[in-house]
PDB file of C-alpha atoms in Angstrom:
ATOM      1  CA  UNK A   1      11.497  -4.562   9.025  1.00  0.00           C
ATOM      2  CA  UNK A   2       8.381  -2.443   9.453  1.00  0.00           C
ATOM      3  CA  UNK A   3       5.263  -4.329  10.562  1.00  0.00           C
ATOM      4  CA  UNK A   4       2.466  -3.739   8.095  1.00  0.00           C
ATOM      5  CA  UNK A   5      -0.996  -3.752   9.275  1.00  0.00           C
ATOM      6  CA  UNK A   6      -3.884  -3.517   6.853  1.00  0.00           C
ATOM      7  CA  UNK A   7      -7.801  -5.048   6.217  1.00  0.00           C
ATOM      8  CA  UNK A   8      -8.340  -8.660   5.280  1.00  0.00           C
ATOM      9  CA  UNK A   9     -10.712  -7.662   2.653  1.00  0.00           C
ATOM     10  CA  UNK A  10     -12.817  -5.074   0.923  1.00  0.00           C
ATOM     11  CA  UNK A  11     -15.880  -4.730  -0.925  1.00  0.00           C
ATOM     12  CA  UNK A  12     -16.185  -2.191  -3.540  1.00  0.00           C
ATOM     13  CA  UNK A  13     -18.550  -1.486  -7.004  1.00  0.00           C
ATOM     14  CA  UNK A  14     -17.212  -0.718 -10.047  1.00  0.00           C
ATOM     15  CA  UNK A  15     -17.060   3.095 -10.895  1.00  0.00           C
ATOM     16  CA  UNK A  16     -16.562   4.153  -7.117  1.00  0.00           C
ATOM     17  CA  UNK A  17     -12.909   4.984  -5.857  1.00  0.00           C
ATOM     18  CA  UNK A  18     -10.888   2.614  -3.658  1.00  0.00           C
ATOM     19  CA  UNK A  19      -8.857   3.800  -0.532  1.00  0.00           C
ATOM     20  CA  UNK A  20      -7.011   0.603   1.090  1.00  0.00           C
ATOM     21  CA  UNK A  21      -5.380   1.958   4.137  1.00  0.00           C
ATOM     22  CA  UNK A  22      -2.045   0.428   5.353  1.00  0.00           C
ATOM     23  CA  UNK A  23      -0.723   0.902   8.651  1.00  0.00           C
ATOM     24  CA  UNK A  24       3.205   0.576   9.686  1.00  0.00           C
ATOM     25  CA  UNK A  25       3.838   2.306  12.636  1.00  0.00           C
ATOM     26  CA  UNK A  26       7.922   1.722  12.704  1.00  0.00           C
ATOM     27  CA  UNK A  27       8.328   2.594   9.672  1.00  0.00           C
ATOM     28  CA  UNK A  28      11.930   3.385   9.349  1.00  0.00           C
ATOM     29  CA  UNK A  29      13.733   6.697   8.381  1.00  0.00           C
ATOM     30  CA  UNK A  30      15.050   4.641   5.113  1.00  0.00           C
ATOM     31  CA  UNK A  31      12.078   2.787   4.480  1.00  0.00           C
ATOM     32  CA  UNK A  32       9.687   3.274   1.495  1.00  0.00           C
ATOM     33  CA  UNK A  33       6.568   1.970   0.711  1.00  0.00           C
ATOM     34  CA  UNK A  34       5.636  -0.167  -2.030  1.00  0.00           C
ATOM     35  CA  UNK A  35       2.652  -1.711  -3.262  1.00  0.00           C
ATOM     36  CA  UNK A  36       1.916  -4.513  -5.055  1.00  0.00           C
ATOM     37  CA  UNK A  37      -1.246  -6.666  -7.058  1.00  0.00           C
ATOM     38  CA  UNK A  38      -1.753 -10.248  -7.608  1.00  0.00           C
ATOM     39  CA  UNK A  39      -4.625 -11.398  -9.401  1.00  0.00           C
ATOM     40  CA  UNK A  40      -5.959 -14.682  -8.988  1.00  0.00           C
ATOM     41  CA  UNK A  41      -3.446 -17.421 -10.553  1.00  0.00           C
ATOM     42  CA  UNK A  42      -0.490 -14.668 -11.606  1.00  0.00           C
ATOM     43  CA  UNK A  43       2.298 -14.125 -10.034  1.00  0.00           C
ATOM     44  CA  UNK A  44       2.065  -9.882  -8.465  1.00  0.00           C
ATOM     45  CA  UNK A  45       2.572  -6.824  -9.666  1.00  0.00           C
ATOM     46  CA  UNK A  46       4.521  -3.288  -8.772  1.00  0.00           C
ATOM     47  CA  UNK A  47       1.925  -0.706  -8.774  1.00  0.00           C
ATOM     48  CA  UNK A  48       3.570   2.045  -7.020  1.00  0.00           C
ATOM     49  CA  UNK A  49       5.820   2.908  -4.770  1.00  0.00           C
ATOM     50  CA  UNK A  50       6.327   6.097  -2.391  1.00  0.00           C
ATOM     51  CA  UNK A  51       8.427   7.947   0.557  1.00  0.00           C
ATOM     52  CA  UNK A  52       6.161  10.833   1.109  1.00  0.00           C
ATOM     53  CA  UNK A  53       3.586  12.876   0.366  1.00  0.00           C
ATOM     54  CA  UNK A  54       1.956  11.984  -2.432  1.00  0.00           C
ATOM     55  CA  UNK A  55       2.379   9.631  -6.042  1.00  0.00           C
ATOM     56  CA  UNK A  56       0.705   8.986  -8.599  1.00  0.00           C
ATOM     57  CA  UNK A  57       0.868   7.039 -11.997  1.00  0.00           C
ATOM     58  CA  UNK A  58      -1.012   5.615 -14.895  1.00  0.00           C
ATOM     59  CA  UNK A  59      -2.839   3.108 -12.084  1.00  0.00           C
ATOM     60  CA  UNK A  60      -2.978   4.793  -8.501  1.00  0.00           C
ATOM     61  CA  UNK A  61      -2.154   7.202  -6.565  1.00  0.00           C
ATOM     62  CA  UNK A  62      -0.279   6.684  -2.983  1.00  0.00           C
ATOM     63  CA  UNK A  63      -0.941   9.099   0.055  1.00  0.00           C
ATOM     64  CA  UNK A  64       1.758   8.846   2.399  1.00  0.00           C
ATOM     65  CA  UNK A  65       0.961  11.208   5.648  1.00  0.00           C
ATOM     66  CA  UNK A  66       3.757  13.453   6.923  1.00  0.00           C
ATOM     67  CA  UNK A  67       4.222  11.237   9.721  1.00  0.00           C
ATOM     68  CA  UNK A  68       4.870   8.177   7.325  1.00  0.00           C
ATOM     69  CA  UNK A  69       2.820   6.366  10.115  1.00  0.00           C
ATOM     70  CA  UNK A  70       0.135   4.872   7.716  1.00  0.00           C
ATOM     71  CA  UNK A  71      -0.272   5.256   3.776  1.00  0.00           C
ATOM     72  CA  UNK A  72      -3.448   4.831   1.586  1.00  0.00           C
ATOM     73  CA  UNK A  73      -3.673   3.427  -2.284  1.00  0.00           C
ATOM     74  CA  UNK A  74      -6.225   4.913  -3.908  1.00  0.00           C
ATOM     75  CA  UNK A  75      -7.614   3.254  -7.110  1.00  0.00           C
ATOM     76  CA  UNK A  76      -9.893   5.446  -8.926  1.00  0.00           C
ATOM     77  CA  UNK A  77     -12.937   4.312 -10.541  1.00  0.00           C
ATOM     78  CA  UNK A  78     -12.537   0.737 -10.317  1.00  0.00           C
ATOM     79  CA  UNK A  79     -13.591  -1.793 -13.153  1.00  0.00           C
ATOM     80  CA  UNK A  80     -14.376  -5.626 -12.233  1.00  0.00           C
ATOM     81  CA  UNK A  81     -10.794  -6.208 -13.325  1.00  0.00           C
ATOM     82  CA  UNK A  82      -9.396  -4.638 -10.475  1.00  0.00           C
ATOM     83  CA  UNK A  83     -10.378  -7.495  -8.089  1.00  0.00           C
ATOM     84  CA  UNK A  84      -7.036  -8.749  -6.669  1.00  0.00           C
ATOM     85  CA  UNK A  85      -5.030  -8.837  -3.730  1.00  0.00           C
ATOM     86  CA  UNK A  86      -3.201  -5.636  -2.643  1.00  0.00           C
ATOM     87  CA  UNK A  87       0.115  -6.297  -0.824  1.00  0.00           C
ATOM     88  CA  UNK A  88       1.704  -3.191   1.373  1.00  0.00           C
ATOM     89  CA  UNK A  89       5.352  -3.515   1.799  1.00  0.00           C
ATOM     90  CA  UNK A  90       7.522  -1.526   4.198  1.00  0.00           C
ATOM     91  CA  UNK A  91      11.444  -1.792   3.491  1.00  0.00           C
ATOM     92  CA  UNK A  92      14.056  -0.115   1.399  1.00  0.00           C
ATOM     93  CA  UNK A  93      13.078   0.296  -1.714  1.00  0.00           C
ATOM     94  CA  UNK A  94      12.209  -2.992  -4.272  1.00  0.00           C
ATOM     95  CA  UNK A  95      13.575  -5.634  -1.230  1.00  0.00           C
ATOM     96  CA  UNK A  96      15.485  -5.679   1.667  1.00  0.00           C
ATOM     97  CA  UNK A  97      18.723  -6.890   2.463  1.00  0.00           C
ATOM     98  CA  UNK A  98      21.684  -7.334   0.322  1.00  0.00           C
ATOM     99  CA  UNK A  99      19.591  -9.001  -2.236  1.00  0.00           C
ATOM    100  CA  UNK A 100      16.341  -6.464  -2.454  1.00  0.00           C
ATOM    101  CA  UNK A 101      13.751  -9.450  -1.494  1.00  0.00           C
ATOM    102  CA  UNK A 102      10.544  -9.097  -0.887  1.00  0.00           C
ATOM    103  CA  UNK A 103       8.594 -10.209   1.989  1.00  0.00           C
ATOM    104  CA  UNK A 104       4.932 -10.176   1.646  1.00  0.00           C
ATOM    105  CA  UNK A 105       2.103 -10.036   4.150  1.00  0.00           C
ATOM    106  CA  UNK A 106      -1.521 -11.140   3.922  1.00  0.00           C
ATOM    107  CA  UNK A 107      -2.473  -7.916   1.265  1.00  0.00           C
ATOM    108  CA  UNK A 108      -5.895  -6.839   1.412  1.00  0.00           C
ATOM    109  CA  UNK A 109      -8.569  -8.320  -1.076  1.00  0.00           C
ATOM    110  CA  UNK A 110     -10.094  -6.479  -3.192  1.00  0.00           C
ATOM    111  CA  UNK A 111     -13.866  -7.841  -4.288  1.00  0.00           C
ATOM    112  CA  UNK A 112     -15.106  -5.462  -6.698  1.00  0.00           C
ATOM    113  CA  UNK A 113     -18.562  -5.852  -7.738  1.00  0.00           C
ATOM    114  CA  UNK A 114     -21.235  -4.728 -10.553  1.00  0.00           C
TER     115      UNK A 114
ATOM    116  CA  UNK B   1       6.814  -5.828 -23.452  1.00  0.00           C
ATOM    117  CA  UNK B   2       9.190  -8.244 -22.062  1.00  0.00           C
ATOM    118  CA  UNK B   3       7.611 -10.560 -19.233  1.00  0.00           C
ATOM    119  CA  UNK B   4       8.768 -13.256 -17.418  1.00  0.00           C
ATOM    120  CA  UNK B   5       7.788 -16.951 -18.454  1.00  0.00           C
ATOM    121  CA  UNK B   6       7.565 -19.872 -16.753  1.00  0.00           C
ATOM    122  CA  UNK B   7       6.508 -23.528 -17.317  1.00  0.00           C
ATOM    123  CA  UNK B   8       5.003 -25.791 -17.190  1.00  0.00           C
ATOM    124  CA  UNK B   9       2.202 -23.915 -15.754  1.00  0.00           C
ATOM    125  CA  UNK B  10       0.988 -27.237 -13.935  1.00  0.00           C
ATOM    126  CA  UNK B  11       3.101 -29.851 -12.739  1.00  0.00           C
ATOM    127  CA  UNK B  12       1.893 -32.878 -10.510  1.00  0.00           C
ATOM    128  CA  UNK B  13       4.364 -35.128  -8.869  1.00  0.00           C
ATOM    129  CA  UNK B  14       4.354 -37.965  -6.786  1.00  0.00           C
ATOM    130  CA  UNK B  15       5.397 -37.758  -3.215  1.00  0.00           C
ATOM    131  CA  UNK B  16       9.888 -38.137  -3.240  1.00  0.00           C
ATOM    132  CA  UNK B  17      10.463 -37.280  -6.997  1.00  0.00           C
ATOM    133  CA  UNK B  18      12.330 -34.776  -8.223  1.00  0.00           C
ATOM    134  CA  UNK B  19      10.931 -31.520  -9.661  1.00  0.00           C
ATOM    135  CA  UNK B  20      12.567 -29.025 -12.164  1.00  0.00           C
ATOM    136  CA  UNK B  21      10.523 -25.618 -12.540  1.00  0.00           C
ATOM    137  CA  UNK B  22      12.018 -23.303 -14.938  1.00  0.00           C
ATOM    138  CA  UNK B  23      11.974 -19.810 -16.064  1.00  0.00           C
ATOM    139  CA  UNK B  24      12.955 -17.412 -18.456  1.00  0.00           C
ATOM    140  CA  UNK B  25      13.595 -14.007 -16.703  1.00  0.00           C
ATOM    141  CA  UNK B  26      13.352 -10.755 -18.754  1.00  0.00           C
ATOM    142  CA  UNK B  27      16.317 -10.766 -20.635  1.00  0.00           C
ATOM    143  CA  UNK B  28      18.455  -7.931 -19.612  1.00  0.00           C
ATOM    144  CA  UNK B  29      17.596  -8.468 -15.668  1.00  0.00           C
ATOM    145  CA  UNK B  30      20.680  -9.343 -13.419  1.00  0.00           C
ATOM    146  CA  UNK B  31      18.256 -10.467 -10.115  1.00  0.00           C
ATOM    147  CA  UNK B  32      16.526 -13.511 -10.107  1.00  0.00           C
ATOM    148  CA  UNK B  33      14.075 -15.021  -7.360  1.00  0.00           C
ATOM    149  CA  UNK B  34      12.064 -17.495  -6.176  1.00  0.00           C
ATOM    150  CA  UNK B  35       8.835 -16.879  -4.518  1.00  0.00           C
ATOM    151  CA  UNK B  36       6.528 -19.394  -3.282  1.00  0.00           C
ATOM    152  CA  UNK B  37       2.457 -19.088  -2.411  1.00  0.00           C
ATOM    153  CA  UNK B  38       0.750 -22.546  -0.661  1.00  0.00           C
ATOM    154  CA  UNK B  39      -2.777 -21.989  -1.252  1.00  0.00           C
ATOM    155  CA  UNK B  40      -4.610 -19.098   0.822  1.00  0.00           C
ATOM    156  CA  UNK B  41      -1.332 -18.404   2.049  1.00  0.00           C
ATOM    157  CA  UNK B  42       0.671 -15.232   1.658  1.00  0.00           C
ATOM    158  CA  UNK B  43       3.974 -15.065  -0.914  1.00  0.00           C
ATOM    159  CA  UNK B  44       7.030 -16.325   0.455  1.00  0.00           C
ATOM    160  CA  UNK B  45      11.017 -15.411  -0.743  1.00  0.00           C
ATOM    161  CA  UNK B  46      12.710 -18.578  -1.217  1.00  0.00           C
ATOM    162  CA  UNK B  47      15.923 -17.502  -2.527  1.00  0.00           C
ATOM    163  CA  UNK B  48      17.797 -14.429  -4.807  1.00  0.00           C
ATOM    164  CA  UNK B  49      20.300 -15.568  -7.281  1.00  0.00           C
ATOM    165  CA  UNK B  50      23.047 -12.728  -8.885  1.00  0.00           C
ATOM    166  CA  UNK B  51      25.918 -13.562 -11.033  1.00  0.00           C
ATOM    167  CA  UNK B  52      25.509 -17.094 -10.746  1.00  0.00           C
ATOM    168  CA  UNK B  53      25.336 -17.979  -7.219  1.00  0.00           C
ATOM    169  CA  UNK B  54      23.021 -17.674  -4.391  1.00  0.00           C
ATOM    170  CA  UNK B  55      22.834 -14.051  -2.927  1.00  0.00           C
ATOM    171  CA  UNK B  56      19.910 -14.898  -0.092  1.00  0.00           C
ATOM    172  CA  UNK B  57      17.919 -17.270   1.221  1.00  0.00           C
ATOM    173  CA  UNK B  58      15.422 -18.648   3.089  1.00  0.00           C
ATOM    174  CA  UNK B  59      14.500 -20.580   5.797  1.00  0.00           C
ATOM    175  CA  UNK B  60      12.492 -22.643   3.683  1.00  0.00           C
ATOM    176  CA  UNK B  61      15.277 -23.485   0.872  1.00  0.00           C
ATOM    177  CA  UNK B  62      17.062 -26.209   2.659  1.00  0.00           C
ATOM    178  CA  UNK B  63      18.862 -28.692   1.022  1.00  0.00           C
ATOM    179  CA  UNK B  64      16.375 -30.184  -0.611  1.00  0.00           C
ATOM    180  CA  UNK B  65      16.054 -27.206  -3.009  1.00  0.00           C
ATOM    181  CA  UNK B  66      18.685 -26.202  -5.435  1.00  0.00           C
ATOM    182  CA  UNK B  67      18.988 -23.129  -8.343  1.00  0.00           C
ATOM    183  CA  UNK B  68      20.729 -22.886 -11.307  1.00  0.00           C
ATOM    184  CA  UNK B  69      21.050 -20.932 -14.220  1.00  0.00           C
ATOM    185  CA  UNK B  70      22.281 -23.254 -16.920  1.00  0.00           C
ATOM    186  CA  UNK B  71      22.617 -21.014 -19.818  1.00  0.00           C
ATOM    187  CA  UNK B  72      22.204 -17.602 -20.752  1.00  0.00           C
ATOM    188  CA  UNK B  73      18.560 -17.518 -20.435  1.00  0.00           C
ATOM    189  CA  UNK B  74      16.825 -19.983 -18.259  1.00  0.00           C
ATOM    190  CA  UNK B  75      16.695 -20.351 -14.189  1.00  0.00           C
ATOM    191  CA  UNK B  76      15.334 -23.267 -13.062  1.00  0.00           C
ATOM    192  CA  UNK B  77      14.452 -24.537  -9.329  1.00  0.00           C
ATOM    193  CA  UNK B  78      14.858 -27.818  -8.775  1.00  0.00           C
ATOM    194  CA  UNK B  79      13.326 -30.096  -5.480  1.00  0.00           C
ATOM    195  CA  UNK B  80      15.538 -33.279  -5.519  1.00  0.00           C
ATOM    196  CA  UNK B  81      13.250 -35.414  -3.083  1.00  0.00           C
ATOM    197  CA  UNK B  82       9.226 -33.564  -2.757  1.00  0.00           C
ATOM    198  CA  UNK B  83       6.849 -33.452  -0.038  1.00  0.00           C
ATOM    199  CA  UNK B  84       3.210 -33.379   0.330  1.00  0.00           C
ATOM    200  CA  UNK B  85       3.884 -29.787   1.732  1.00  0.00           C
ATOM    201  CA  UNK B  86       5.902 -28.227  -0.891  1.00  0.00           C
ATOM    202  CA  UNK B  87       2.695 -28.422  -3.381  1.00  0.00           C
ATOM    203  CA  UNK B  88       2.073 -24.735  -4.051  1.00  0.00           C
ATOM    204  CA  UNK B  89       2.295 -21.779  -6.516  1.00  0.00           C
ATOM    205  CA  UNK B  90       5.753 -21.257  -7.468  1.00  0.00           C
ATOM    206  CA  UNK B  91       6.494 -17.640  -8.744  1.00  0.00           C
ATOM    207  CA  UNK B  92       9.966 -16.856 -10.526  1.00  0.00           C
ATOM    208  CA  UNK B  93      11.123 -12.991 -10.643  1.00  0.00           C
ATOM    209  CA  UNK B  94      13.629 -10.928 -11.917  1.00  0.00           C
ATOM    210  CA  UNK B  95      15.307  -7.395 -11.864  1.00  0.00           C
ATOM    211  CA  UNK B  96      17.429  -5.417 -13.925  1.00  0.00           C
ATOM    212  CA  UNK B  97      19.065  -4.294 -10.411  1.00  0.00           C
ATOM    213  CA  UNK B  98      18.854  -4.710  -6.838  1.00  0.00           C
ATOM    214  CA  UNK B  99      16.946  -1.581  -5.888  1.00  0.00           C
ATOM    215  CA  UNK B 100      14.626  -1.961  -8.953  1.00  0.00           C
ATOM    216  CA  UNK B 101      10.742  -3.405  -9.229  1.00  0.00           C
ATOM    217  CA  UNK B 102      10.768  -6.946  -9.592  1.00  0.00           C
ATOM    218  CA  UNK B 103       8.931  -8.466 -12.528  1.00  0.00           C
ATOM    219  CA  UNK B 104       7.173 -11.941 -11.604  1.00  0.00           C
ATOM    220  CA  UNK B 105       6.227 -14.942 -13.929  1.00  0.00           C
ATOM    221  CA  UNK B 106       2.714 -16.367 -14.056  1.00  0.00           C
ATOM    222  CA  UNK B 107       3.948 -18.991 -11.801  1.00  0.00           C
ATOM    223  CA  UNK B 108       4.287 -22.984 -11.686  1.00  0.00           C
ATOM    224  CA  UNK B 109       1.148 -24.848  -9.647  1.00  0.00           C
ATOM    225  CA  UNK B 110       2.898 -27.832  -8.068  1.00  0.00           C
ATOM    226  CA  UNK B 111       1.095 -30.694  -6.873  1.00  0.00           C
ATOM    227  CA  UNK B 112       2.328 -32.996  -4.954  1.00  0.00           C
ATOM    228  CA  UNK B 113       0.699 -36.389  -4.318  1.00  0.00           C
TER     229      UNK B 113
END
C-alpha cells in the first residue's frame, strides 16, 4: 500500500478556500485516491475520490497531478462546520484487499476559524 | 437517507466483562466492518464481514473479539473478556459492494474501567 504523507494540521477562516496537500510517492498504477472527513465524535465520511486529473462534486474538488505523485482537496469557501479531520487514502478503490478495507492514517486537521 | 446506527452511543464496562456493540447497517449493504479509534489515535480496521462470515481481519481482532449478524438487520461486536486498552470509539460500516464507499455509524464510546 501507498504511503501517504500529509500536514498534522491546518488553520483556515471561514470564507477562504482550503488546499490540503497529500503526498504518496508509490502510488501504484491501480491505486486511487480517496478522501475522507470525520468530525469530532462521528464516525468519517467519503468526500471524494479520484485517479487523475481533476474531480469535483457537491463538496470538493480533487487535483490529482499527472504524475499521481501528490494530490490536493480543495474545499471552497469554508464555513466553521468544516472543521474536521481529513483522511488521504491511497489503495484500490473504497479498500484494499479482498474485503475493500480501509486503512487510515493520521488525516490532517482542519481548524477553521471566524 | 439511509444511515448507519449504532448503540448505545456510550457504554462503560468494568475491566473482564463482556461487551456487545451493535449496529444496524444500511439496509441493502452486503459489507460490513468494524473500525476502531482510541482517543487521539488514528481509525483502525478490525474486521470485514460478507455473507455471514468473516472476510478480513486484523491484527487486533484476536480471540477475544467475535462478530455476528444475528438476524436480518443487526451486526453486533462482541468482547467476551475487556481490557483497560480496548476503551475507545468503536465505528461500524457498511457497503452495498466491495469496491463501493463505505457508510460509517456515529460510533460506540467504550469505556473500560
Amino acid at each position: 500500500l501507498a504511503k501517504t504523507t500529509q500536514p498534522i494540521s491546518m488553520d483556515s477562516y471561514e470564507g477562504q478556500e482550503v488546499n490540503i496537500t497529500c503526498s504518496h510517492n508509490n502510488i501504484a498504477t491501480n491505486d486511487y485516491i480517496t478522501w475522507y472527513q470525520q468530525f469530532p465524535s462521528q464516525g468519517p465520511r467519503f468526500i471524494i475520490q479520484g485517479y487523475k486529473t481533476k474531480v469535483t462534486n457537491e463538496v470538493a474538488s480533487l487535483f490529482i497531478p499527472a504524475d499521481r505523485k501528490s494530490s490536493t482537496l480543495s474545499l471552497p469557501r469554508v464555513s466553521l462546520s468544516d472543521t474536521a479531520v481529513y483522511y488521504c487514502l491511497v489503495g484500490p478503490p473504497h479498500g484494499s484487499g479482498n474485503t475493500g478495507k480501509l486503512i487510515f492514517g493520521q488525516g490532517t486537521t482542519l481548524q477553521v476559524k471566524p | 437517507e439511509p444511515e448507519v446506527t449504532q448503540t448505545p452511543s456510550h457504554q462503560v464496562t468494568q475491566m473482564g466483562q463482556e461487551v456487545i456493540l451493535r449496529c444496524v447497517p444500511i439496509s441493502n449493504h452486503l459489507y460490513f466492518y468494524w473500525y476502531r479509534q482510541i482517543l487521539g489515535q488514528k481509525v483502525e480496521f478490525l474486521v470485514s464481514f460478507y455473507n455471514n462470515e468473516i472476510s478480513e481481519k486484523s491484527e487486533i481482532f484476536d480471540d477475544q473479539f467475535s462478530v455476528e449478524r444475528p438476524d436480518g438487520s443487526n451486526f453486533t461486536l462482541k468482547i467476551r473478556s475487556t481490557k483497560l486498552e480496548d476503551s475507545a470509539m468503536y465505528f461500524c460500516a457498511s457497503s452495498p459492494e466491495r469496491d463501493y464507499e463505505q457508510y460509517f455509524g456515529p460510533g460506540t464510546r467504550l469505556t473500560v474501567t
